[in-house]
PDB file of C-alpha atoms in Angstrom:
ATOM      1  CA  MET A   1      34.712  23.845  25.992  1.00  0.00           C
ATOM      2  CA  ILE A   2      37.932  23.909  27.972  1.00  0.00           C
ATOM      3  CA  GLU A   3      37.767  23.087  31.668  1.00  0.00           C
ATOM      4  CA  PHE A   4      40.138  24.260  34.355  1.00  0.00           C
ATOM      5  CA  PHE A   5      40.762  22.313  37.543  1.00  0.00           C
ATOM      6  CA  HIS A   6      41.928  23.679  40.872  1.00  0.00           C
ATOM      7  CA  GLU A   7      42.563  21.590  43.991  1.00  0.00           C
ATOM      8  CA  HIS A   8      41.873  22.805  47.513  1.00  0.00           C
ATOM      9  CA  ARG A   9      42.320  21.027  50.855  1.00  0.00           C
ATOM     10  CA  VAL A  10      39.579  22.072  53.301  1.00  0.00           C
ATOM     11  CA  ARG A  11      41.215  23.784  56.266  1.00  0.00           C
ATOM     12  CA  TYR A  12      40.035  23.501  59.866  1.00  0.00           C
ATOM     13  CA  ARG A  13      38.945  27.147  59.970  1.00  0.00           C
ATOM     14  CA  GLU A  14      36.652  26.607  56.955  1.00  0.00           C
ATOM     15  CA  ALA A  15      34.488  24.033  58.737  1.00  0.00           C
ATOM     16  CA  ASP A  16      31.685  24.545  61.228  1.00  0.00           C
ATOM     17  CA  PRO A  17      31.517  22.629  64.554  1.00  0.00           C
ATOM     18  CA  MET A  18      30.099  19.599  62.683  1.00  0.00           C
ATOM     19  CA  GLY A  19      33.174  19.521  60.439  1.00  0.00           C
ATOM     20  CA  ILE A  20      31.179  20.658  57.375  1.00  0.00           C
ATOM     21  CA  VAL A  21      32.436  23.453  55.117  1.00  0.00           C
ATOM     22  CA  TYR A  22      30.651  26.699  55.970  1.00  0.00           C
ATOM     23  CA  HIS A  23      28.748  27.863  52.880  1.00  0.00           C
ATOM     24  CA  THR A  24      30.501  31.208  52.321  1.00  0.00           C
ATOM     25  CA  HIS A  25      33.859  29.506  51.812  1.00  0.00           C
ATOM     26  CA  TYR A  26      32.707  28.152  48.457  1.00  0.00           C
ATOM     27  CA  LEU A  27      32.765  31.727  47.162  1.00  0.00           C
ATOM     28  CA  ASP A  28      36.443  31.910  48.154  1.00  0.00           C
ATOM     29  CA  TYR A  29      37.113  28.580  46.421  1.00  0.00           C
ATOM     30  CA  PHE A  30      35.385  29.874  43.298  1.00  0.00           C
ATOM     31  CA  GLU A  31      37.397  33.099  43.348  1.00  0.00           C
ATOM     32  CA  VAL A  32      40.708  31.252  43.522  1.00  0.00           C
ATOM     33  CA  ALA A  33      39.639  28.839  40.764  1.00  0.00           C
ATOM     34  CA  ARG A  34      38.502  31.772  38.601  1.00  0.00           C
ATOM     35  CA  THR A  35      41.735  33.682  39.171  1.00  0.00           C
ATOM     36  CA  GLU A  36      43.824  30.653  38.237  1.00  0.00           C
ATOM     37  CA  ALA A  37      41.682  29.891  35.161  1.00  0.00           C
ATOM     38  CA  LEU A  38      42.201  33.446  33.925  1.00  0.00           C
ATOM     39  CA  ARG A  39      45.929  33.135  34.636  1.00  0.00           C
ATOM     40  CA  ASP A  40      45.996  29.895  32.618  1.00  0.00           C
ATOM     41  CA  VAL A  41      44.539  31.667  29.574  1.00  0.00           C
ATOM     42  CA  GLY A  42      47.082  34.478  29.866  1.00  0.00           C
ATOM     43  CA  LEU A  43      44.939  36.985  31.758  1.00  0.00           C
ATOM     44  CA  PRO A  44      46.247  37.288  35.329  1.00  0.00           C
ATOM     45  CA  TYR A  45      44.109  39.679  37.398  1.00  0.00           C
ATOM     46  CA  LYS A  46      47.078  41.912  38.175  1.00  0.00           C
ATOM     47  CA  SER A  47      47.819  42.530  34.503  1.00  0.00           C
ATOM     48  CA  LEU A  48      44.113  43.114  33.797  1.00  0.00           C
ATOM     49  CA  GLU A  49      43.894  45.748  36.529  1.00  0.00           C
ATOM     50  CA  ASP A  50      47.254  47.275  35.551  1.00  0.00           C
ATOM     51  CA  GLY A  51      45.726  47.662  32.068  1.00  0.00           C
ATOM     52  CA  GLY A  52      42.635  49.376  33.471  1.00  0.00           C
ATOM     53  CA  VAL A  53      40.314  46.361  33.182  1.00  0.00           C
ATOM     54  CA  PHE A  54      38.095  45.789  36.209  1.00  0.00           C
ATOM     55  CA  MET A  55      35.557  42.993  36.557  1.00  0.00           C
ATOM     56  CA  PRO A  56      33.156  43.216  39.511  1.00  0.00           C
ATOM     57  CA  VAL A  57      30.806  40.350  40.345  1.00  0.00           C
ATOM     58  CA  VAL A  58      27.252  41.114  39.192  1.00  0.00           C
ATOM     59  CA  ASP A  59      25.559  37.746  39.729  1.00  0.00           C
ATOM     60  CA  LEU A  60      26.257  34.543  41.613  1.00  0.00           C
ATOM     61  CA  ALA A  61      24.468  31.414  42.725  1.00  0.00           C
ATOM     62  CA  LEU A  62      25.366  28.258  44.620  1.00  0.00           C
ATOM     63  CA  SER A  63      23.548  24.957  44.879  1.00  0.00           C
ATOM     64  CA  TYR A  64      24.492  22.530  47.636  1.00  0.00           C
ATOM     65  CA  ARG A  65      24.047  18.811  47.034  1.00  0.00           C
ATOM     66  CA  ARG A  66      26.347  17.115  49.536  1.00  0.00           C
ATOM     67  CA  PRO A  67      28.609  18.435  52.274  1.00  0.00           C
ATOM     68  CA  ALA A  68      32.348  18.846  51.943  1.00  0.00           C
ATOM     69  CA  LYS A  69      34.180  18.242  55.204  1.00  0.00           C
ATOM     70  CA  TYR A  70      37.319  19.243  57.024  1.00  0.00           C
ATOM     71  CA  ASP A  71      40.464  17.823  55.360  1.00  0.00           C
ATOM     72  CA  ASP A  72      38.666  16.800  52.143  1.00  0.00           C
ATOM     73  CA  LEU A  73      40.736  17.381  49.028  1.00  0.00           C
ATOM     74  CA  LEU A  74      38.363  19.158  46.673  1.00  0.00           C
ATOM     75  CA  VAL A  75      38.600  19.704  42.947  1.00  0.00           C
ATOM     76  CA  ILE A  76      36.896  22.820  41.614  1.00  0.00           C
ATOM     77  CA  ARG A  77      36.092  22.473  37.904  1.00  0.00           C
ATOM     78  CA  THR A  78      35.693  25.791  36.118  1.00  0.00           C
ATOM     79  CA  GLN A  79      34.379  26.714  32.672  1.00  0.00           C
ATOM     80  CA  MET A  80      34.124  30.259  31.313  1.00  0.00           C
ATOM     81  CA  THR A  81      31.759  31.766  28.761  1.00  0.00           C
ATOM     82  CA  MET A  82      31.759  35.278  27.294  1.00  0.00           C
ATOM     83  CA  SER A  83      28.373  36.941  26.750  1.00  0.00           C
ATOM     84  CA  GLU A  84      27.374  37.757  23.172  1.00  0.00           C
ATOM     85  CA  SER A  85      27.638  41.454  24.014  1.00  0.00           C
ATOM     86  CA  ALA A  86      31.186  40.887  25.366  1.00  0.00           C
ATOM     87  CA  THR A  87      30.275  42.882  28.478  1.00  0.00           C
ATOM     88  CA  ARG A  88      30.092  39.889  30.826  1.00  0.00           C
ATOM     89  CA  VAL A  89      31.922  36.659  31.457  1.00  0.00           C
ATOM     90  CA  THR A  90      30.338  33.782  33.381  1.00  0.00           C
ATOM     91  CA  PHE A  91      32.250  31.114  35.258  1.00  0.00           C
ATOM     92  CA  ASP A  92      30.454  27.831  35.969  1.00  0.00           C
ATOM     93  CA  TYR A  93      31.732  25.605  38.760  1.00  0.00           C
ATOM     94  CA  GLU A  94      31.408  22.054  40.047  1.00  0.00           C
ATOM     95  CA  VAL A  95      33.035  20.886  43.259  1.00  0.00           C
ATOM     96  CA  VAL A  96      33.888  17.216  43.849  1.00  0.00           C
ATOM     97  CA  ARG A  97      36.167  15.325  46.202  1.00  0.00           C
ATOM     98  CA  LYS A  98      39.347  14.327  44.404  1.00  0.00           C
ATOM     99  CA  GLY A  99      38.983  10.848  42.949  1.00  0.00           C
ATOM    100  CA  GLU A 100      35.182  10.871  43.240  1.00  0.00           C
ATOM    101  CA  THR A 101      32.432  11.785  40.800  1.00  0.00           C
ATOM    102  CA  ASP A 102      29.604  12.871  43.130  1.00  0.00           C
ATOM    103  CA  VAL A 103      29.100  16.612  42.736  1.00  0.00           C
ATOM    104  CA  LEU A 104      29.023  18.401  46.097  1.00  0.00           C
ATOM    105  CA  VAL A 105      28.329  21.960  44.987  1.00  0.00           C
ATOM    106  CA  THR A 106      27.567  23.720  41.721  1.00  0.00           C
ATOM    107  CA  GLY A 107      27.555  27.413  41.084  1.00  0.00           C
ATOM    108  CA  HIS A 108      28.162  30.269  38.752  1.00  0.00           C
ATOM    109  CA  VAL A 109      29.622  33.731  39.039  1.00  0.00           C
ATOM    110  CA  THR A 110      29.130  36.436  36.415  1.00  0.00           C
ATOM    111  CA  LEU A 111      31.441  39.420  36.184  1.00  0.00           C
ATOM    112  CA  CYS A 112      31.025  42.480  33.992  1.00  0.00           C
ATOM    113  CA  PHE A 113      33.714  44.544  32.361  1.00  0.00           C
ATOM    114  CA  PHE A 114      33.559  47.891  34.100  1.00  0.00           C
ATOM    115  CA  ASP A 115      34.633  51.474  33.449  1.00  0.00           C
ATOM    116  CA  ARG A 116      36.100  52.810  36.694  1.00  0.00           C
ATOM    117  CA  LYS A 117      35.296  56.410  35.809  1.00  0.00           C
ATOM    118  CA  THR A 118      31.655  56.023  34.783  1.00  0.00           C
ATOM    119  CA  HIS A 119      30.862  52.948  36.903  1.00  0.00           C
ATOM    120  CA  ARG A 120      29.097  51.484  33.883  1.00  0.00           C
ATOM    121  CA  PRO A 121      29.528  48.181  32.044  1.00  0.00           C
ATOM    122  CA  VAL A 122      31.673  48.269  28.905  1.00  0.00           C
ATOM    123  CA  ARG A 123      32.662  45.790  26.220  1.00  0.00           C
ATOM    124  CA  ALA A 124      35.720  43.729  26.988  1.00  0.00           C
ATOM    125  CA  PRO A 125      38.841  44.891  25.187  1.00  0.00           C
ATOM    126  CA  GLU A 126      39.078  42.926  21.923  1.00  0.00           C
ATOM    127  CA  HIS A 127      42.210  40.973  22.887  1.00  0.00           C
ATOM    128  CA  ILE A 128      40.575  39.824  26.132  1.00  0.00           C
ATOM    129  CA  ALA A 129      37.276  38.851  24.487  1.00  0.00           C
ATOM    130  CA  SER A 130      39.198  36.932  21.807  1.00  0.00           C
ATOM    131  CA  LEU A 131      41.265  35.003  24.354  1.00  0.00           C
ATOM    132  CA  ILE A 132      38.236  34.057  26.454  1.00  0.00           C
ATOM    133  CA  ASN A 133      36.168  33.081  23.397  1.00  0.00           C
ATOM    134  CA  GLU A 134      39.058  31.025  22.031  1.00  0.00           C
ATOM    135  CA  TYR A 135      39.381  29.077  25.283  1.00  0.00           C
ATOM    136  CA  ALA A 136      35.630  28.792  25.848  1.00  0.00           C
ATOM    137  CA  SER A 137      35.161  27.310  22.384  1.00  0.00           C
ATOM    138  CA  GLY A 138      38.016  24.848  22.852  1.00  0.00           C
ATOM    139  CA  GLU A 139      39.974  26.298  19.931  1.00  0.00           C
ATOM    140  CA  SER A 140      43.072  27.014  22.007  1.00  0.00           C
ATOM    141  CA  THR A 141      45.919  24.552  22.395  1.00  0.00           C
TER     142      THR A 141
END
């Protein structure tokens, strides 16, 4: 299983009056980490959409363990897994402070491959499914 790492410094506007990251910002952190993980495997969102591939979010969950705070440097660890049907891809996340091991937040986001005309799930194009499976299995170099 290949892991992707994305760093993010918590900005002032992302914290509540107690200096703790407001919960909805983790979804933004996950989106950026997901976008960069896909870019790293050769699937930037822009090229996916230019090729007619759309991937809406169909499921997500977050679990909070410890608070992240204003000015923390966070590391978002991301792993991706393709469903057996190749219609969905799930991204699993862990958030830690850089240099620490205590997990602050875990979560997952599942996206489906989507036909814009029918608004129905479809199988991922073969080249995309192959790339994701190759990286998810750790076979890529």
